[in-house]
Amino acid sequence: MPISTRIMPNSSPRRIEILAFPDAQLLDVTGPAQVFATANDLTASPGGKLYEIRVVAQGDEVVTSSGLVLRTQRLPNDAACPDTLIIAGGYGVNAACKDDELVAWVRRRSWATRRTASVCSGAFLLAETGLLDGRRAVTHWHRCSEFAERFPTVKLDRDPIFVRDGPIWTSAGITAGIDLALAMVEEDQGRALALAAARQLVVFLRRPGGQSQFSATLLLQEAADRFEALHAWIADNLGGDLSLAALAEQTGMSLRSFCRHYRQSTGRTPAMAVETMRVEGARRLLEQGAPVQRAVVRCGFGSAETMRRAFLKHLGVGPNAYRERFFG
């Protein structure tokens, strides 16, 4: 059902331009586009749409990296500049960065917009224009080292889902573009519409921008293959005894040997790893609607205060406030 928003009945729609190019990542384009389209659907009224969505490119169509073809509008240079410019990423971004004409167009277009954003590796093209110089930014985790080497004047933050620095927004890998677009809808139209759009799309409402784009469990497994079985066991027993003695026994090692080898392999203490995995487990429960106290018990925190301190340490927000971002 349509819901009440801040928009006035006859106000002009905000134009959203999403830049695509050959071998762009399909979801980098369609993910944000669908968020804004869903906001339109939820506020359908005689007064018109909230957003006018255009996918633009240098030609009339673009073949994405998945092989699907997108119909596009040619790069506009009209005086009616967009409210928001979003730059997709994908395998084709390297070629796009070498296209002087395209880089110049992005730079000019950005100067006239209220906000400019990139999704995933689209940050490379945005950085090529110089618009990220001196600003905080994020990109897909797999290309962070390459990005840092190519653009040393950008303050790269490797961890967040998305980053906003003034009028410039950047987001992490692929689906983070949906989080970014939901945050934009919330900024424009309020929390109620952003929440409704997220629910309509069956996604969580805007994972906090500062939330890590990494899974703690996967990172630990990648860092230490020899403890992969232990990490899987911990994930299955978050509410149980995860003392150092219990972990050492699970690996068949002495306590002293276990602590030494674990830190050498993962770069962190076993206690730090357990806390990180417990926070991740509790976070997922809260995202699914579980009460805070249930997460406390299921993830072995012992008390709500202990979990609150862990959440503040790892996520910068307490459990109740975190849950409200999804169900408040």
Coordinates of C-alpha atoms in Angstrom, one line a residue:
M1 CA 0.0 0.0 0.0
P2 CA 1.2 3.6 -0.6
I3 CA 2.5 5.2 2.5
S4 CA 2.8 8.8 3.7
T5 CA 6.1 10.5 2.9
R6 CA 7.5 14.0 3.1
I7 CA 7.0 14.7 -0.6
M8 CA 4.5 17.3 -1.5
P9 CA 1.9 16.2 -4.1
N10 CA 3.1 18.3 -7.0
S11 CA 6.9 18.5 -6.3
S12 CA 9.2 17.6 -9.1
P13 CA 10.8 14.1 -9.0
R14 CA 14.4 13.8 -8.1
R15 CA 16.4 12.6 -11.2
I16 CA 18.7 9.7 -10.5
E17 CA 21.3 8.9 -13.2
I18 CA 23.0 5.6 -13.0
L19 CA 26.1 5.4 -15.2
A20 CA 26.8 2.1 -16.9
F21 CA 29.5 1.0 -19.4
P22 CA 30.5 -2.2 -21.2
D23 CA 31.0 -5.1 -18.7
A24 CA 29.4 -3.2 -15.9
Q25 CA 28.2 -5.4 -13.0
L26 CA 24.5 -5.8 -13.6
L27 CA 23.4 -5.6 -9.9
D28 CA 25.5 -2.4 -9.4
V29 CA 23.0 -0.8 -11.9
T30 CA 19.7 -2.6 -11.1
G31 CA 20.1 -2.9 -7.4
P32 CA 20.0 0.9 -6.7
A33 CA 17.6 1.4 -9.5
Q34 CA 15.1 -1.0 -8.0
V35 CA 15.3 0.7 -4.6
F36 CA 14.3 4.0 -6.0
A37 CA 11.6 2.4 -8.2
T38 CA 10.2 0.6 -5.1
A39 CA 10.1 4.0 -3.3
N40 CA 8.0 5.2 -6.3
D41 CA 5.7 2.2 -6.1
L42 CA 5.1 2.7 -2.4
T43 CA 4.1 6.4 -2.8
A44 CA 2.1 6.2 -6.0
S45 CA -0.2 9.2 -6.2
P46 CA -1.7 11.7 -8.7
G47 CA 1.1 14.0 -7.6
G48 CA 3.7 12.0 -9.5
K49 CA 6.8 10.0 -8.7
L50 CA 9.5 10.7 -6.1
Y51 CA 12.3 9.7 -8.5
E52 CA 12.9 9.8 -12.2
I53 CA 15.4 6.9 -12.8
R54 CA 17.7 6.9 -15.9
V55 CA 20.4 4.5 -16.8
V56 CA 22.9 6.4 -18.9
A57 CA 25.9 5.3 -21.1
Q58 CA 27.9 6.4 -24.1
G59 CA 25.6 4.4 -26.4
D60 CA 22.1 3.2 -26.7
E61 CA 22.7 -0.1 -24.9
V62 CA 25.3 -1.8 -22.7
V63 CA 26.3 -5.4 -22.5
T64 CA 26.9 -6.1 -18.8
S65 CA 29.4 -8.6 -17.5
S66 CA 26.7 -11.2 -17.1
G67 CA 25.8 -11.0 -20.8
L68 CA 22.5 -9.3 -20.2
V69 CA 21.9 -6.1 -22.3
L70 CA 20.6 -2.9 -20.8
R71 CA 18.8 -0.3 -22.8
T72 CA 20.4 3.1 -21.9
Q73 CA 20.1 6.8 -22.6
R74 CA 23.1 8.5 -24.1
L75 CA 25.2 10.6 -21.7
P76 CA 23.1 13.7 -21.1
N77 CA 24.6 17.2 -21.2
D78 CA 21.5 19.2 -20.6
A79 CA 21.1 22.0 -18.2
A80 CA 18.7 20.0 -16.1
C81 CA 21.3 18.1 -14.1
P82 CA 20.4 15.1 -11.9
D83 CA 19.9 15.2 -8.2
T84 CA 22.0 12.1 -7.8
L85 CA 24.7 10.5 -10.0
I86 CA 25.5 6.9 -9.3
I87 CA 28.5 5.1 -11.0
A88 CA 28.4 1.4 -11.4
G89 CA 31.4 -0.9 -11.0
G90 CA 32.3 -4.2 -12.6
Y91 CA 35.0 -5.7 -14.8
G92 CA 34.7 -2.9 -17.4
V93 CA 35.7 -0.2 -14.9
N94 CA 39.4 -0.4 -15.9
A95 CA 38.6 0.4 -19.5
A96 CA 36.2 3.1 -18.4
C97 CA 39.0 4.8 -16.3
K98 CA 41.1 5.1 -19.5
D99 CA 38.3 6.8 -21.4
D100 CA 39.2 10.5 -21.0
E101 CA 35.8 11.6 -22.4
L102 CA 33.9 9.5 -19.9
V103 CA 36.1 10.6 -17.0
A104 CA 35.6 14.3 -18.0
W105 CA 31.8 13.8 -18.2
V106 CA 31.6 12.3 -14.7
R107 CA 33.6 15.2 -13.3
R108 CA 31.4 17.8 -15.0
R109 CA 28.2 16.0 -14.1
S110 CA 29.2 15.6 -10.5
W111 CA 29.9 19.3 -10.1
A112 CA 26.3 20.0 -10.9
T113 CA 24.6 17.3 -8.7
R114 CA 23.6 17.4 -5.1
R115 CA 25.3 14.1 -4.5
T116 CA 27.5 11.6 -6.4
A117 CA 28.0 8.0 -5.5
S118 CA 29.8 4.8 -6.7
V119 CA 28.9 1.2 -6.2
C120 CA 31.6 -1.4 -5.7
S121 CA 34.6 -0.9 -8.0
G122 CA 32.9 2.2 -9.5
A123 CA 35.0 4.0 -6.9
F124 CA 37.9 3.6 -9.3
L125 CA 36.2 5.7 -12.0
L126 CA 35.1 8.2 -9.4
A127 CA 38.7 8.4 -8.0
E128 CA 40.0 8.9 -11.6
T129 CA 38.2 12.2 -11.8
G130 CA 39.9 13.5 -8.6
L131 CA 36.6 13.8 -6.8
L132 CA 37.8 11.4 -4.1
D133 CA 41.1 13.2 -3.3
G134 CA 41.3 13.8 0.4
R135 CA 38.0 12.1 1.1
R136 CA 37.1 8.8 2.8
A137 CA 36.0 6.1 0.5
V138 CA 35.4 2.4 0.3
T139 CA 35.3 -0.2 -2.6
H140 CA 35.0 -3.9 -3.0
W141 CA 37.3 -5.7 -0.5
H142 CA 39.0 -7.7 -3.2
R143 CA 40.4 -4.6 -4.9
C144 CA 41.2 -2.5 -1.8
S145 CA 45.0 -3.0 -2.1
E146 CA 45.0 -2.1 -5.8
F147 CA 42.9 1.0 -5.1
A148 CA 45.2 2.2 -2.3
E149 CA 48.2 1.9 -4.6
R150 CA 46.6 3.6 -7.5
F151 CA 45.0 6.4 -5.5
P152 CA 47.1 7.2 -2.5
T153 CA 45.5 10.6 -1.9
V154 CA 42.1 8.9 -1.2
K155 CA 41.5 8.0 2.5
L156 CA 40.5 4.4 1.8
D157 CA 38.5 2.6 4.5
R158 CA 38.6 -1.1 3.7
D159 CA 35.8 -2.2 6.0
P160 CA 32.5 -0.4 5.8
I161 CA 29.4 -1.2 3.8
F162 CA 29.3 2.4 2.6
V163 CA 30.9 5.7 3.4
R164 CA 29.6 9.2 3.0
D165 CA 32.0 12.1 2.9
G166 CA 30.1 15.3 2.2
P167 CA 28.3 15.0 -1.1
I168 CA 30.3 12.0 -2.2
W169 CA 29.1 8.5 -1.3
T170 CA 30.9 5.2 -2.0
S171 CA 29.8 1.7 -1.3
A172 CA 31.5 -1.7 -1.0
G173 CA 30.9 -4.8 -3.1
I174 CA 27.8 -5.2 -5.3
T175 CA 24.8 -5.6 -3.0
A176 CA 26.1 -2.8 -0.8
G177 CA 24.7 -0.5 -3.5
I178 CA 21.2 -1.5 -2.3
D179 CA 22.2 -0.4 1.3
L180 CA 23.5 2.9 -0.1
A181 CA 20.3 3.6 -2.1
L182 CA 18.2 2.8 0.9
A183 CA 20.2 5.3 3.0
M184 CA 19.6 7.9 0.3
V185 CA 15.8 7.2 0.3
E186 CA 15.9 7.6 4.1
E187 CA 17.8 10.9 3.8
D188 CA 15.3 12.2 1.2
Q189 CA 12.0 10.9 2.4
G190 CA 12.4 9.6 5.9
R191 CA 12.9 6.3 7.7
A192 CA 9.3 5.0 7.2
L193 CA 9.6 4.9 3.5
A194 CA 13.1 3.4 3.6
L195 CA 11.9 0.7 5.9
A196 CA 8.9 0.0 3.7
A197 CA 11.1 -0.3 0.6
A198 CA 13.5 -2.6 2.4
R199 CA 10.6 -4.9 3.5
Q200 CA 9.1 -4.8 0.0
L201 CA 12.5 -5.9 -1.4
V202 CA 12.9 -8.5 1.4
V203 CA 16.2 -7.0 2.4
F204 CA 17.3 -5.6 5.8
L205 CA 16.9 -1.9 6.1
R206 CA 20.2 -0.2 5.6
R207 CA 22.8 -2.2 7.3
P208 CA 24.8 0.5 9.2
G209 CA 27.3 2.2 6.8
G210 CA 30.0 1.4 9.3
Q211 CA 29.1 -2.3 9.5
S212 CA 31.9 -4.5 8.1
Q213 CA 31.5 -5.8 4.6
F214 CA 33.3 -8.9 5.8
S215 CA 32.1 -12.0 7.7
A216 CA 34.2 -12.5 10.8
T217 CA 33.9 -16.3 10.5
L218 CA 35.0 -16.3 6.9
L219 CA 37.9 -14.0 7.6
L220 CA 39.1 -16.2 10.4
Q221 CA 38.8 -19.3 8.2
E222 CA 40.8 -17.6 5.4
A223 CA 43.5 -16.5 7.8
A224 CA 44.0 -20.0 9.3
D225 CA 43.1 -23.1 7.4
R226 CA 44.4 -25.3 10.3
F227 CA 41.7 -23.9 12.6
E228 CA 38.8 -24.1 10.1
A229 CA 37.2 -27.0 11.9
L230 CA 37.5 -25.2 15.2
H231 CA 35.9 -22.0 13.8
A232 CA 33.0 -24.1 12.4
W233 CA 32.6 -25.7 15.9
I234 CA 32.6 -22.3 17.6
A235 CA 29.9 -21.0 15.2
D236 CA 27.7 -24.0 16.1
N237 CA 28.3 -23.6 19.9
L238 CA 28.2 -19.9 20.5
G239 CA 26.0 -20.3 23.6
G240 CA 28.3 -23.0 25.1
D241 CA 31.6 -23.2 26.9
L242 CA 34.1 -21.4 24.7
S243 CA 36.8 -21.0 27.3
L244 CA 40.4 -21.3 26.3
A245 CA 40.5 -24.7 28.0
A246 CA 37.5 -25.9 25.9
L247 CA 39.0 -24.6 22.7
A248 CA 42.3 -26.2 23.3
E249 CA 40.6 -29.5 24.1
Q250 CA 38.6 -29.3 20.9
T251 CA 41.9 -28.9 18.9
G252 CA 43.7 -31.7 20.8
M253 CA 46.4 -29.2 21.8
S254 CA 47.8 -28.1 25.2
L255 CA 46.5 -24.7 26.4
R256 CA 49.9 -23.0 25.9
S257 CA 50.5 -24.5 22.5
F258 CA 47.0 -23.7 21.3
C259 CA 47.2 -20.0 22.3
R260 CA 50.6 -19.6 20.7
H261 CA 49.7 -21.3 17.4
Y262 CA 46.3 -19.7 17.2
R263 CA 47.6 -16.2 17.5
Q264 CA 50.4 -16.9 15.0
S265 CA 47.9 -18.2 12.5
T266 CA 45.1 -15.6 12.9
G267 CA 46.8 -12.5 14.2
R268 CA 44.4 -12.4 17.2
T269 CA 43.9 -14.1 20.5
P270 CA 41.3 -16.9 20.8
A271 CA 39.3 -14.7 23.2
M272 CA 39.1 -11.9 20.6
A273 CA 38.0 -14.4 17.9
V274 CA 35.3 -15.8 20.1
E275 CA 34.0 -12.3 21.0
T276 CA 33.9 -11.3 17.3
M277 CA 32.0 -14.5 16.3
R278 CA 29.5 -14.0 19.1
V279 CA 28.9 -10.4 18.0
E280 CA 28.3 -11.6 14.5
G281 CA 26.0 -14.3 15.6
A282 CA 24.0 -12.0 17.8
R283 CA 23.8 -9.4 15.1
R284 CA 22.3 -11.9 12.7
L285 CA 19.7 -12.9 15.3
L286 CA 18.7 -9.2 15.9
E287 CA 18.4 -8.7 12.1
Q288 CA 16.0 -11.6 12.0
G289 CA 13.8 -10.0 14.8
A290 CA 15.0 -11.9 17.8
P291 CA 14.7 -10.1 21.2
V292 CA 18.0 -8.8 22.7
Q293 CA 17.8 -11.2 25.6
R294 CA 17.4 -14.2 23.3
A295 CA 20.6 -13.1 21.5
V296 CA 22.4 -12.8 24.8
V297 CA 21.6 -16.4 25.7
R298 CA 22.0 -18.0 22.3
C299 CA 25.3 -16.4 21.7
G300 CA 26.8 -16.9 25.2
F301 CA 27.3 -13.4 26.4
G302 CA 26.3 -14.1 29.9
S303 CA 24.6 -10.8 30.4
A304 CA 23.0 -8.0 28.4
E305 CA 25.6 -5.6 29.6
T306 CA 28.4 -7.8 28.3
M307 CA 26.8 -8.0 24.9
R308 CA 26.2 -4.2 24.9
R309 CA 29.9 -3.5 25.5
A310 CA 30.9 -6.0 22.8
F311 CA 28.5 -4.4 20.3
L312 CA 29.8 -0.9 21.1
K313 CA 33.3 -2.1 20.6
H314 CA 32.7 -3.9 17.3
L315 CA 29.8 -2.0 15.7
G316 CA 29.8 1.3 17.5
V317 CA 26.1 0.9 18.5
G318 CA 24.3 -1.0 21.3
P319 CA 22.1 -4.1 20.6
N320 CA 18.8 -2.3 21.1
A321 CA 19.7 0.6 18.8
Y322 CA 21.1 -1.9 16.3
R323 CA 17.8 -3.9 16.3
E324 CA 15.7 -0.7 15.9
R325 CA 17.5 0.0 12.6
F326 CA 15.7 -3.1 11.2
F327 CA 12.4 -3.2 13.2
G328 CA 12.0 0.2 14.8

